[in-house]
Coordinates of C-alpha atoms (C1' of nucleotides) in Angstrom, one line a residue:
Chain A
M13 CA 5.6 8.9 -20.2
N14 CA 3.4 5.9 -20.9
E15 CA 0.2 5.0 -19.1
N16 CA -1.2 1.6 -18.6
I17 CA 1.5 0.9 -16.0
P18 CA 0.2 -1.1 -13.0
D19 CA 0.3 0.5 -9.7
S20 CA 1.9 -2.5 -8.5
S21 CA 4.8 -2.3 -10.6
V22 CA 5.3 1.3 -9.7
R23 CA 5.3 0.2 -6.0
R24 CA 7.8 -2.7 -6.9
L25 CA 10.2 -0.3 -8.5
S26 CA 10.5 1.6 -5.4
A27 CA 11.2 -1.7 -3.6
Y28 CA 13.8 -2.5 -6.1
L29 CA 15.3 0.9 -5.8
R30 CA 15.6 0.6 -1.9
Q31 CA 17.3 -2.8 -2.4
L32 CA 19.7 -1.4 -5.2
E33 CA 20.6 1.6 -2.7
V34 CA 21.8 -1.0 -0.3
L35 CA 23.7 -3.0 -2.7
A36 CA 25.5 0.2 -4.1
A37 CA 26.2 1.1 -0.6
T38 CA 28.0 -2.2 0.0
G39 CA 30.0 -1.9 -3.2
V40 CA 28.1 -4.5 -5.3
E41 CA 28.3 -3.6 -9.0
R42 CA 26.0 -6.2 -10.7
V43 CA 22.9 -7.9 -9.8
Y44 CA 20.5 -10.5 -11.3
S45 CA 16.6 -10.3 -11.3
K46 CA 16.8 -13.4 -9.3
Q47 CA 18.6 -11.6 -6.4
L48 CA 16.3 -8.6 -6.5
A49 CA 13.2 -11.0 -6.5
K50 CA 14.4 -12.8 -3.6
H51 CA 13.7 -10.3 -0.8
L52 CA 10.6 -9.0 -2.2
L53 CA 8.6 -12.3 -2.4
V54 CA 8.1 -12.1 -6.1
G55 CA 9.5 -14.2 -9.0
D56 CA 12.5 -13.2 -11.1
A57 CA 10.3 -12.9 -14.3
Q58 CA 8.3 -10.4 -12.4
V59 CA 11.4 -8.2 -11.9
R60 CA 12.2 -8.4 -15.5
R61 CA 8.6 -7.7 -16.6
D62 CA 8.4 -4.5 -14.5
L63 CA 11.5 -3.3 -15.9
A64 CA 10.6 -4.3 -19.4
L65 CA 7.5 -2.0 -19.3
F66 CA 10.1 0.9 -19.7
G67 CA 12.9 -0.5 -21.8
Q68 CA 15.9 -3.0 -21.9
F69 CA 18.3 -2.2 -19.2
G70 CA 20.0 -5.7 -18.6
R71 CA 22.4 -7.8 -20.7
P72 CA 21.6 -11.6 -21.2
G73 CA 24.1 -13.7 -19.3
V74 CA 25.5 -10.8 -17.4
G75 CA 22.8 -9.0 -15.4
Y76 CA 22.1 -5.3 -14.5
E77 CA 24.7 -2.8 -13.5
V78 CA 23.5 -1.6 -10.1
A79 CA 24.6 2.0 -10.7
D80 CA 22.9 2.3 -14.0
L81 CA 19.8 0.5 -12.8
I82 CA 19.5 2.9 -10.0
E83 CA 19.5 5.8 -12.4
V84 CA 17.1 4.2 -14.7
I85 CA 14.6 3.7 -11.9
R86 CA 15.0 7.2 -10.8
V87 CA 14.2 8.5 -14.3
I88 CA 11.1 6.2 -14.4
L89 CA 9.9 7.3 -11.1
G90 CA 10.9 10.9 -11.8
T91 CA 13.2 11.6 -8.8
R92 CA 16.1 12.7 -10.6
R93 CA 14.8 16.1 -10.3
Q94 CA 14.5 17.5 -6.7
W95 CA 10.7 18.0 -5.9
K96 CA 9.7 20.7 -3.6
V97 CA 7.3 19.4 -0.9
V98 CA 5.3 21.4 1.5
I99 CA 4.1 19.8 4.8
V100 CA 0.9 20.9 6.5
G101 CA 0.4 20.4 10.0
A102 CA 3.4 20.5 12.4
G103 CA 2.7 17.7 14.9
Q104 CA 4.7 14.8 16.1
L105 CA 4.5 12.9 12.7
S106 CA 5.7 15.9 10.7
G107 CA 8.5 16.4 13.1
A108 CA 9.7 12.9 12.4
L109 CA 9.4 13.4 8.6
L110 CA 11.1 16.8 8.7
R111 CA 14.1 15.4 10.7
Y112 CA 14.4 12.3 8.5
P113 CA 17.4 12.6 6.3
G114 CA 16.4 10.2 3.6
F115 CA 13.9 12.4 1.7
G116 CA 16.6 14.7 0.4
L117 CA 18.9 12.0 -1.1
R118 CA 15.8 10.5 -3.0
G119 CA 14.6 13.5 -4.7
F120 CA 12.1 15.3 -2.2
D121 CA 13.1 18.4 -0.6
L122 CA 10.7 19.4 2.4
V123 CA 10.8 23.1 1.8
A124 CA 8.2 24.3 4.5
A125 CA 5.8 23.4 7.2
F126 CA 2.6 25.1 8.2
D127 CA 0.4 25.0 11.3
V128 CA -2.3 27.1 12.7
D129 CA -1.0 26.7 16.1
D130 CA 0.6 30.1 17.3
K131 CA 2.9 28.3 19.7
K132 CA 4.4 26.3 16.8
I133 CA 4.7 29.0 14.4
G134 CA 8.2 30.5 14.3
T135 CA 9.6 27.3 15.8
Q136 CA 12.3 25.3 14.0
I137 CA 12.0 21.7 13.2
G138 CA 14.9 20.1 11.7
N139 CA 16.0 22.9 9.2
T140 CA 12.5 24.2 8.7
I141 CA 10.7 26.9 10.4
V142 CA 7.1 26.6 11.0
R143 CA 5.0 29.0 9.2
P144 CA 1.4 30.3 9.6
M145 CA -1.4 28.8 7.4
E146 CA -1.9 32.4 5.8
E147 CA 1.5 32.0 4.0
L148 CA 0.5 28.5 2.2
E149 CA -0.3 29.7 -1.2
D150 CA 2.7 32.3 -1.4
V151 CA 5.1 29.6 -0.3
I152 CA 3.8 27.0 -2.7
D153 CA 4.1 29.6 -5.5
E154 CA 7.5 30.9 -4.4
Y155 CA 9.0 27.4 -4.5
S156 CA 6.9 26.0 -7.3
A157 CA 5.9 23.1 -4.9
R158 CA 3.9 20.4 -6.6
L159 CA 3.8 17.9 -4.0
A160 CA 2.4 18.3 -0.4
I161 CA 2.3 16.2 2.6
L162 CA -0.9 16.4 4.7
A163 CA -0.7 15.6 8.5
V164 CA -3.6 17.3 10.0
P165 CA -6.7 16.3 11.9
P166 CA -9.5 14.6 9.7
D167 CA -12.0 17.4 10.1
V168 CA -9.7 19.9 8.4
A169 CA -8.1 17.6 5.8
Q170 CA -10.6 18.2 2.9
P171 CA -10.8 22.1 3.2
I172 CA -7.0 22.1 3.2
T173 CA -6.9 19.8 0.3
D174 CA -9.0 22.3 -1.5
R175 CA -6.8 25.0 -0.8
L176 CA -3.6 23.0 -1.9
V177 CA -5.4 22.1 -5.1
R178 CA -6.3 25.7 -5.8
A179 CA -2.7 26.6 -5.1
G180 CA -1.4 24.4 -7.8
I181 CA -0.4 21.2 -5.7
E182 CA -0.7 18.0 -8.0
G183 CA 0.2 15.2 -5.6
I184 CA -0.8 14.9 -2.0
L185 CA 0.7 12.4 0.7
N186 CA -2.3 12.0 3.0
F187 CA -1.8 10.7 6.6
A188 CA -5.5 11.5 7.7
T189 CA -7.8 8.6 7.9
S190 CA -10.4 10.1 5.8
G191 CA -10.3 9.9 1.9
L192 CA -9.7 13.0 0.1
D193 CA -11.7 14.2 -3.1
T194 CA -9.5 15.8 -5.6
P195 CA -10.1 16.8 -9.2
G196 CA -8.6 14.8 -12.2
G197 CA -4.9 15.2 -12.5
V198 CA -4.4 15.8 -8.7
Y199 CA -3.2 12.5 -7.1
V200 CA -3.5 11.3 -3.5
S201 CA -1.4 8.6 -1.8
N202 CA -2.8 7.5 1.4
V203 CA -0.8 6.3 4.4
D204 CA -3.3 4.5 6.8
I205 CA -1.4 3.0 9.5
T206 CA -4.5 1.7 11.0
A207 CA -5.1 -0.2 7.8
H208 CA -1.9 -1.7 7.8
L209 CA -2.4 -3.0 11.4
E210 CA -5.7 -4.4 10.3
E211 CA -3.9 -6.2 7.5
L212 CA -1.8 -7.9 9.9
S213 CA -4.7 -8.6 12.3
F214 CA -6.4 -10.4 9.3
K215 CA -3.4 -12.4 8.4
V216 CA -2.4 -13.4 11.9
N217 CA -6.0 -14.2 12.6
S218 CA -6.3 -16.3 9.5
N219 CA -3.4 -18.3 10.7
R220 CA -4.2 -19.2 14.3
P221 CA -7.1 -17.2 15.8
Chain B
M157 CA -10.9 -18.2 8.2
N158 CA -10.6 -18.7 4.6
E159 CA -7.6 -18.0 2.5
N160 CA -7.6 -17.1 -1.3
I161 CA -8.6 -13.6 0.0
P162 CA -6.9 -11.0 -2.3
D163 CA -4.7 -8.5 -0.3
S164 CA -6.5 -5.7 -2.3
S165 CA -9.8 -6.7 -0.8
V166 CA -8.5 -6.6 2.7
R167 CA -7.1 -3.2 2.1
R168 CA -10.5 -2.1 0.7
L169 CA -12.3 -3.4 3.8
S170 CA -10.2 -1.2 5.9
A171 CA -11.1 1.6 3.7
Y172 CA -14.8 0.8 4.0
L173 CA -14.5 0.7 7.6
R174 CA -13.0 4.1 7.9
Q175 CA -15.9 5.4 5.8
L176 CA -18.6 3.6 7.9
E177 CA -17.0 5.0 11.1
V178 CA -17.5 8.4 9.6
L179 CA -21.1 7.6 8.7
A180 CA -21.9 6.1 12.0
A181 CA -20.4 9.3 14.0
T182 CA -22.8 11.4 11.9
G183 CA -25.8 9.3 12.6
V184 CA -26.4 7.7 9.2
E185 CA -27.9 4.3 9.6
R186 CA -28.0 2.9 6.1
V187 CA -25.7 2.9 3.3
Y188 CA -25.6 1.4 -0.4
S189 CA -22.6 -0.2 -2.0
K190 CA -22.8 2.7 -4.3
Q191 CA -22.2 5.3 -1.7
L192 CA -19.3 3.3 -0.2
A193 CA -17.8 3.0 -3.6
K194 CA -17.9 6.7 -4.5
H195 CA -15.0 7.9 -2.3
L196 CA -12.7 4.9 -3.0
L197 CA -12.6 5.1 -6.7
V198 CA -14.1 1.6 -7.1
G199 CA -17.2 0.4 -8.7
D200 CA -20.2 -0.5 -6.5
A201 CA -19.8 -4.1 -7.8
Q202 CA -16.5 -4.3 -6.2
V203 CA -17.8 -3.4 -2.8
R204 CA -20.3 -6.2 -3.0
R205 CA -17.9 -8.6 -4.2
D206 CA -15.4 -7.7 -1.4
L207 CA -18.2 -8.3 1.1
A208 CA -19.5 -11.4 -0.7
L209 CA -16.1 -13.2 0.0
F210 CA -17.3 -13.5 3.5
G211 CA -21.0 -13.8 3.4
Q212 CA -24.2 -11.9 2.6
F213 CA -24.7 -8.8 4.8
G214 CA -27.0 -6.7 2.9
R215 CA -30.7 -6.7 1.9
P216 CA -31.7 -6.3 -1.6
G217 CA -33.5 -3.0 -2.3
V218 CA -32.6 -1.7 1.2
G219 CA -28.7 -1.6 1.4
Y220 CA -26.5 -2.3 4.6
E221 CA -27.1 -1.2 8.1
V222 CA -24.0 0.7 9.1
A223 CA -23.7 -0.5 12.6
D224 CA -23.9 -4.1 11.5
L225 CA -21.6 -3.6 8.7
I226 CA -18.9 -2.1 10.9
E227 CA -19.3 -5.1 13.4
V228 CA -19.2 -7.5 10.3
I229 CA -16.0 -6.0 8.8
R230 CA -14.3 -6.0 12.4
V231 CA -15.1 -9.4 12.7
I232 CA -13.5 -10.2 9.2
L233 CA -10.4 -8.2 10.1
G234 CA -10.1 -9.8 13.5
T235 CA -10.1 -6.4 15.4
R236 CA -13.1 -7.0 17.7
R237 CA -10.5 -8.3 20.2
Q238 CA -7.9 -6.0 21.5
W239 CA -4.4 -6.7 20.1
K240 CA -1.6 -6.1 22.3
V241 CA 1.3 -4.3 20.4
V242 CA 4.8 -3.5 21.2
I243 CA 6.7 -0.8 19.7
V244 CA 10.5 -1.0 19.1
G245 CA 12.3 2.2 18.8
A246 CA 11.2 5.4 20.7
G247 CA 11.9 8.0 18.2
Q248 CA 9.8 10.8 16.9
L249 CA 7.6 8.6 14.8
S250 CA 7.0 6.1 17.7
G251 CA 5.9 9.3 19.8
A252 CA 3.5 10.1 17.1
L253 CA 2.1 6.6 17.2
L254 CA 2.0 6.4 21.0
R255 CA 0.0 9.7 21.3
Y256 CA -2.5 8.8 18.5
P257 CA -5.8 8.0 20.2
G258 CA -7.2 6.1 17.2
F259 CA -5.6 2.7 17.6
G260 CA -7.2 1.9 20.9
L261 CA -10.6 2.4 19.4
R262 CA -9.8 0.3 16.5
G263 CA -8.5 -2.8 18.3
F264 CA -4.8 -2.1 18.9
D265 CA -3.4 -1.6 22.3
L266 CA 0.1 -0.2 22.3
V267 CA 1.3 -1.6 25.5
A268 CA 5.0 -1.1 25.5
A269 CA 7.8 0.9 23.9
F270 CA 11.5 0.0 23.9
D271 CA 14.6 1.7 23.0
V272 CA 18.6 1.4 23.5
D273 CA 19.0 4.8 24.4
D274 CA 19.6 5.4 28.2
K275 CA 18.3 9.0 28.0
K276 CA 14.9 7.8 26.7
I277 CA 14.6 4.6 29.0
G278 CA 12.2 5.5 31.8
T279 CA 10.6 8.5 30.1
Q280 CA 7.0 8.6 29.6
I281 CA 5.4 8.9 26.0
G282 CA 1.7 9.2 26.0
N283 CA 0.7 6.7 28.5
T284 CA 3.7 4.4 28.0
I285 CA 6.9 4.2 29.7
V286 CA 10.0 3.5 27.5
R287 CA 11.8 0.3 28.5
P288 CA 15.2 -1.1 27.8
M289 CA 15.6 -3.6 25.0
E290 CA 16.6 -6.3 27.6
E291 CA 12.9 -6.5 28.7
L292 CA 11.7 -7.1 25.2
E293 CA 11.0 -10.8 25.4
D294 CA 9.6 -10.8 29.0
V295 CA 7.1 -7.9 28.1
I296 CA 6.0 -9.8 25.0
D297 CA 5.5 -12.8 27.0
E298 CA 3.7 -11.0 29.9
Y299 CA 1.1 -9.3 27.6
S300 CA 1.0 -12.3 25.1
A301 CA 1.6 -9.6 22.5
R302 CA 1.4 -10.9 18.9
L303 CA 1.9 -7.9 16.9
A304 CA 4.9 -5.3 16.8
I305 CA 5.8 -2.0 15.4
L306 CA 9.4 -1.6 14.3
A307 CA 10.6 2.0 14.0
V308 CA 14.4 1.6 14.4
P309 CA 17.4 2.4 12.0
P310 CA 17.8 0.1 9.2
D311 CA 20.8 -1.6 10.2
V312 CA 19.3 -3.2 13.4
A313 CA 15.9 -3.8 11.8
Q314 CA 16.6 -7.4 10.9
P315 CA 18.4 -8.6 14.1
I316 CA 15.4 -7.1 16.2
T317 CA 13.1 -8.8 13.8
D318 CA 14.8 -12.1 14.7
R319 CA 14.3 -11.5 18.3
L320 CA 10.7 -10.4 17.8
V321 CA 10.1 -13.6 15.9
R322 CA 11.8 -15.9 18.6
A323 CA 9.7 -14.2 21.2
G324 CA 6.5 -15.3 19.6
I325 CA 5.5 -12.1 17.5
E326 CA 3.5 -13.1 14.4
G327 CA 2.9 -9.8 12.6
I328 CA 5.2 -6.8 12.2
L329 CA 4.4 -3.4 11.1
N330 CA 7.7 -2.1 9.7
F331 CA 8.8 1.5 9.1
A332 CA 12.5 0.7 8.2
T333 CA 13.1 1.1 4.5
S334 CA 14.9 -2.2 4.3
G335 CA 12.8 -5.4 3.7
L336 CA 12.6 -7.9 6.6
D337 CA 13.2 -11.7 6.3
T338 CA 10.6 -13.7 8.3
P339 CA 9.8 -17.3 8.6
G340 CA 6.4 -18.4 7.0
G341 CA 3.6 -17.6 9.3
V342 CA 5.1 -14.3 10.5
Y343 CA 3.6 -11.3 8.6
V344 CA 5.2 -8.1 7.7
S345 CA 3.5 -5.0 6.5
N346 CA 5.9 -2.1 5.2
V347 CA 5.2 1.5 5.6
D348 CA 7.6 3.2 3.3
I349 CA 6.8 6.6 3.1
T350 CA 9.4 7.4 0.4
A351 CA 7.7 4.9 -1.9
H352 CA 4.4 6.9 -1.5
L353 CA 6.3 10.0 -2.6
E354 CA 7.8 8.2 -5.3
E355 CA 4.5 6.9 -6.4
L356 CA 3.4 10.7 -6.5
S357 CA 6.4 11.7 -8.4
F358 CA 5.7 9.1 -11.1
K359 CA 2.1 9.9 -11.4
V360 CA 2.5 13.7 -11.4
N361 CA 5.5 13.3 -13.7
S362 CA 3.5 11.1 -16.3
N363 CA 0.9 13.9 -16.3
R364 CA 3.1 16.8 -17.2
P365 CA 6.8 16.5 -16.8
Chain C
dG299 C1' 26.6 -22.3 -19.4
dT300 C1' 24.0 -18.4 -17.6
dA301 C1' 20.6 -14.5 -17.5
dT302 C1' 17.8 -11.4 -20.1
dG303 C1' 13.6 -10.1 -22.7
dT304 C1' 9.2 -11.6 -24.1
dG305 C1' 5.3 -14.2 -26.8
dA306 C1' 2.1 -17.6 -25.0
dA307 C1' -0.3 -19.6 -21.2
dG308 C1' -2.3 -19.5 -17.1
dT309 C1' -4.1 -17.3 -13.1
dT310 C1' -6.4 -13.6 -10.5
dA311 C1' -9.1 -9.7 -10.1
dT312 C1' -12.7 -6.5 -11.8
dT313 C1' -16.8 -5.3 -14.3
dC314 C1' -21.0 -6.4 -16.5
dA315 C1' -25.6 -7.5 -16.2
dC316 C1' -29.5 -9.5 -14.5
dA317 C1' -32.4 -12.8 -11.6
dG318 C1' -34.6 -12.3 -7.2
dC319 C1' -35.8 -10.1 -3.0
dG320 C1' -37.6 -6.4 -0.3
Chain D
dC240 C1' -38.8 0.0 -8.7
dG241 C1' -34.1 -0.2 -6.3
dC242 C1' -30.4 -2.8 -4.7
dT243 C1' -28.0 -7.0 -3.4
dG244 C1' -25.6 -11.1 -4.7
dT245 C1' -23.6 -13.5 -8.1
dG246 C1' -22.9 -16.3 -12.5
dA247 C1' -20.6 -15.0 -17.0
dA248 C1' -17.5 -12.1 -19.4
dT249 C1' -13.8 -9.3 -19.5
dA250 C1' -9.6 -7.3 -18.2
dA251 C1' -5.4 -7.1 -15.8
dC252 C1' -1.6 -9.3 -13.7
dT253 C1' 1.7 -13.1 -13.2
dT254 C1' 4.2 -17.1 -14.5
dC255 C1' 6.0 -20.0 -17.6
dA256 C1' 9.3 -21.5 -20.9
dC257 C1' 12.6 -20.6 -24.5
dA258 C1' 14.9 -18.0 -28.2
dT259 C1' 18.6 -14.9 -28.0
dA260 C1' 22.6 -12.6 -26.4
dC261 C1' 26.8 -12.8 -23.6

DNA sequence: GTATGTGAAGTTATTCACAGCG
DNA sequence: CGCTGTGAATAACTTCACATAC
């Protein structure tokens, strides 16, 4: 699939998809770019541009079919397949993720969790049994997992990343605050909750300090 | 403080700050824009530009003092004060946040948690007791809290948001997948973990489907 | 009449490249 | 010299506005 796609467009496609899922669940069959734009604080032209990067999916004067557009965006994002995902670190956060039912519906199958803590190993979280770190490579191989979620203390984030990369993982969702070094072709997406709070702090502060 | 600051610059400032915190902890006293840039996949000019939006903090030929720059960025982000933050929804995710020690150090004090579930009310998570939703407005008022974290099911996210806004909250960190409507001057930062996974899916897929 | 798709225009962000300071 | 700070140049993204299709 093409390159030269702005990251911002990809993120908006996810947002459109969330919106469309709600519309589909409430029985809405058609939607206009203007409606999709409204909740996202973007213009309607932006919505059409984002979609135009990948093809023509609407009909002038009519709009978009909700069900079709959901499929289109899933194809674009690559989530019509079911990605096998391993999660390293079986703490509270991982527990929340493992129990969240939304991932499976959206193409992400959390197949295994790993931890170093003997007290956690063997316990069940959601539908998943916590395994020892030693099994990491074998399990990634067994499931042909290509994505991983990293929810471990910062000091072990980089060494575990290196192991994940060697084991064939191509995308890492990182909850550690430290950045990760990975070779080209291995992507990292960082979730830094502190950074989100700092963004709010900055904006609220600029408003009325 | 000034407007016309790109969101992307604010996000990068957070990233620089994370980096600087690590440098400070390891005893490094000086740093160049080039070093800060390296881990973040941006150019050194970008780092200097981001800082130049707010003033001049380095010395030509010398670089930046790590400790000074940390202070400068905290001032910019508004996190030298201690923000009082309430958290609504006392599930697994909130448990993880309440037990995370990093927020306090970085200017965010999670002062209260709320839930509708009688079984949770009164229990302690980290240092915080879970309170009934009825007390929401009083507690926000009592602490003069201006930020809130929302970790509740999507169907109640909007009504609770409305309550938070009426109670004086000015910034909301939202973990619900649905977007939130807020009046001008009330900021929302969305954490959509599915969107992060979709971003990885997209990139890994464009690489080698 | 209404909404899409898209060239063209406009805006914003990033990178270059170098003067000037330490 | 080396590194910052910053005009100037470039690149990227967004918005406008309208021909086209329904």
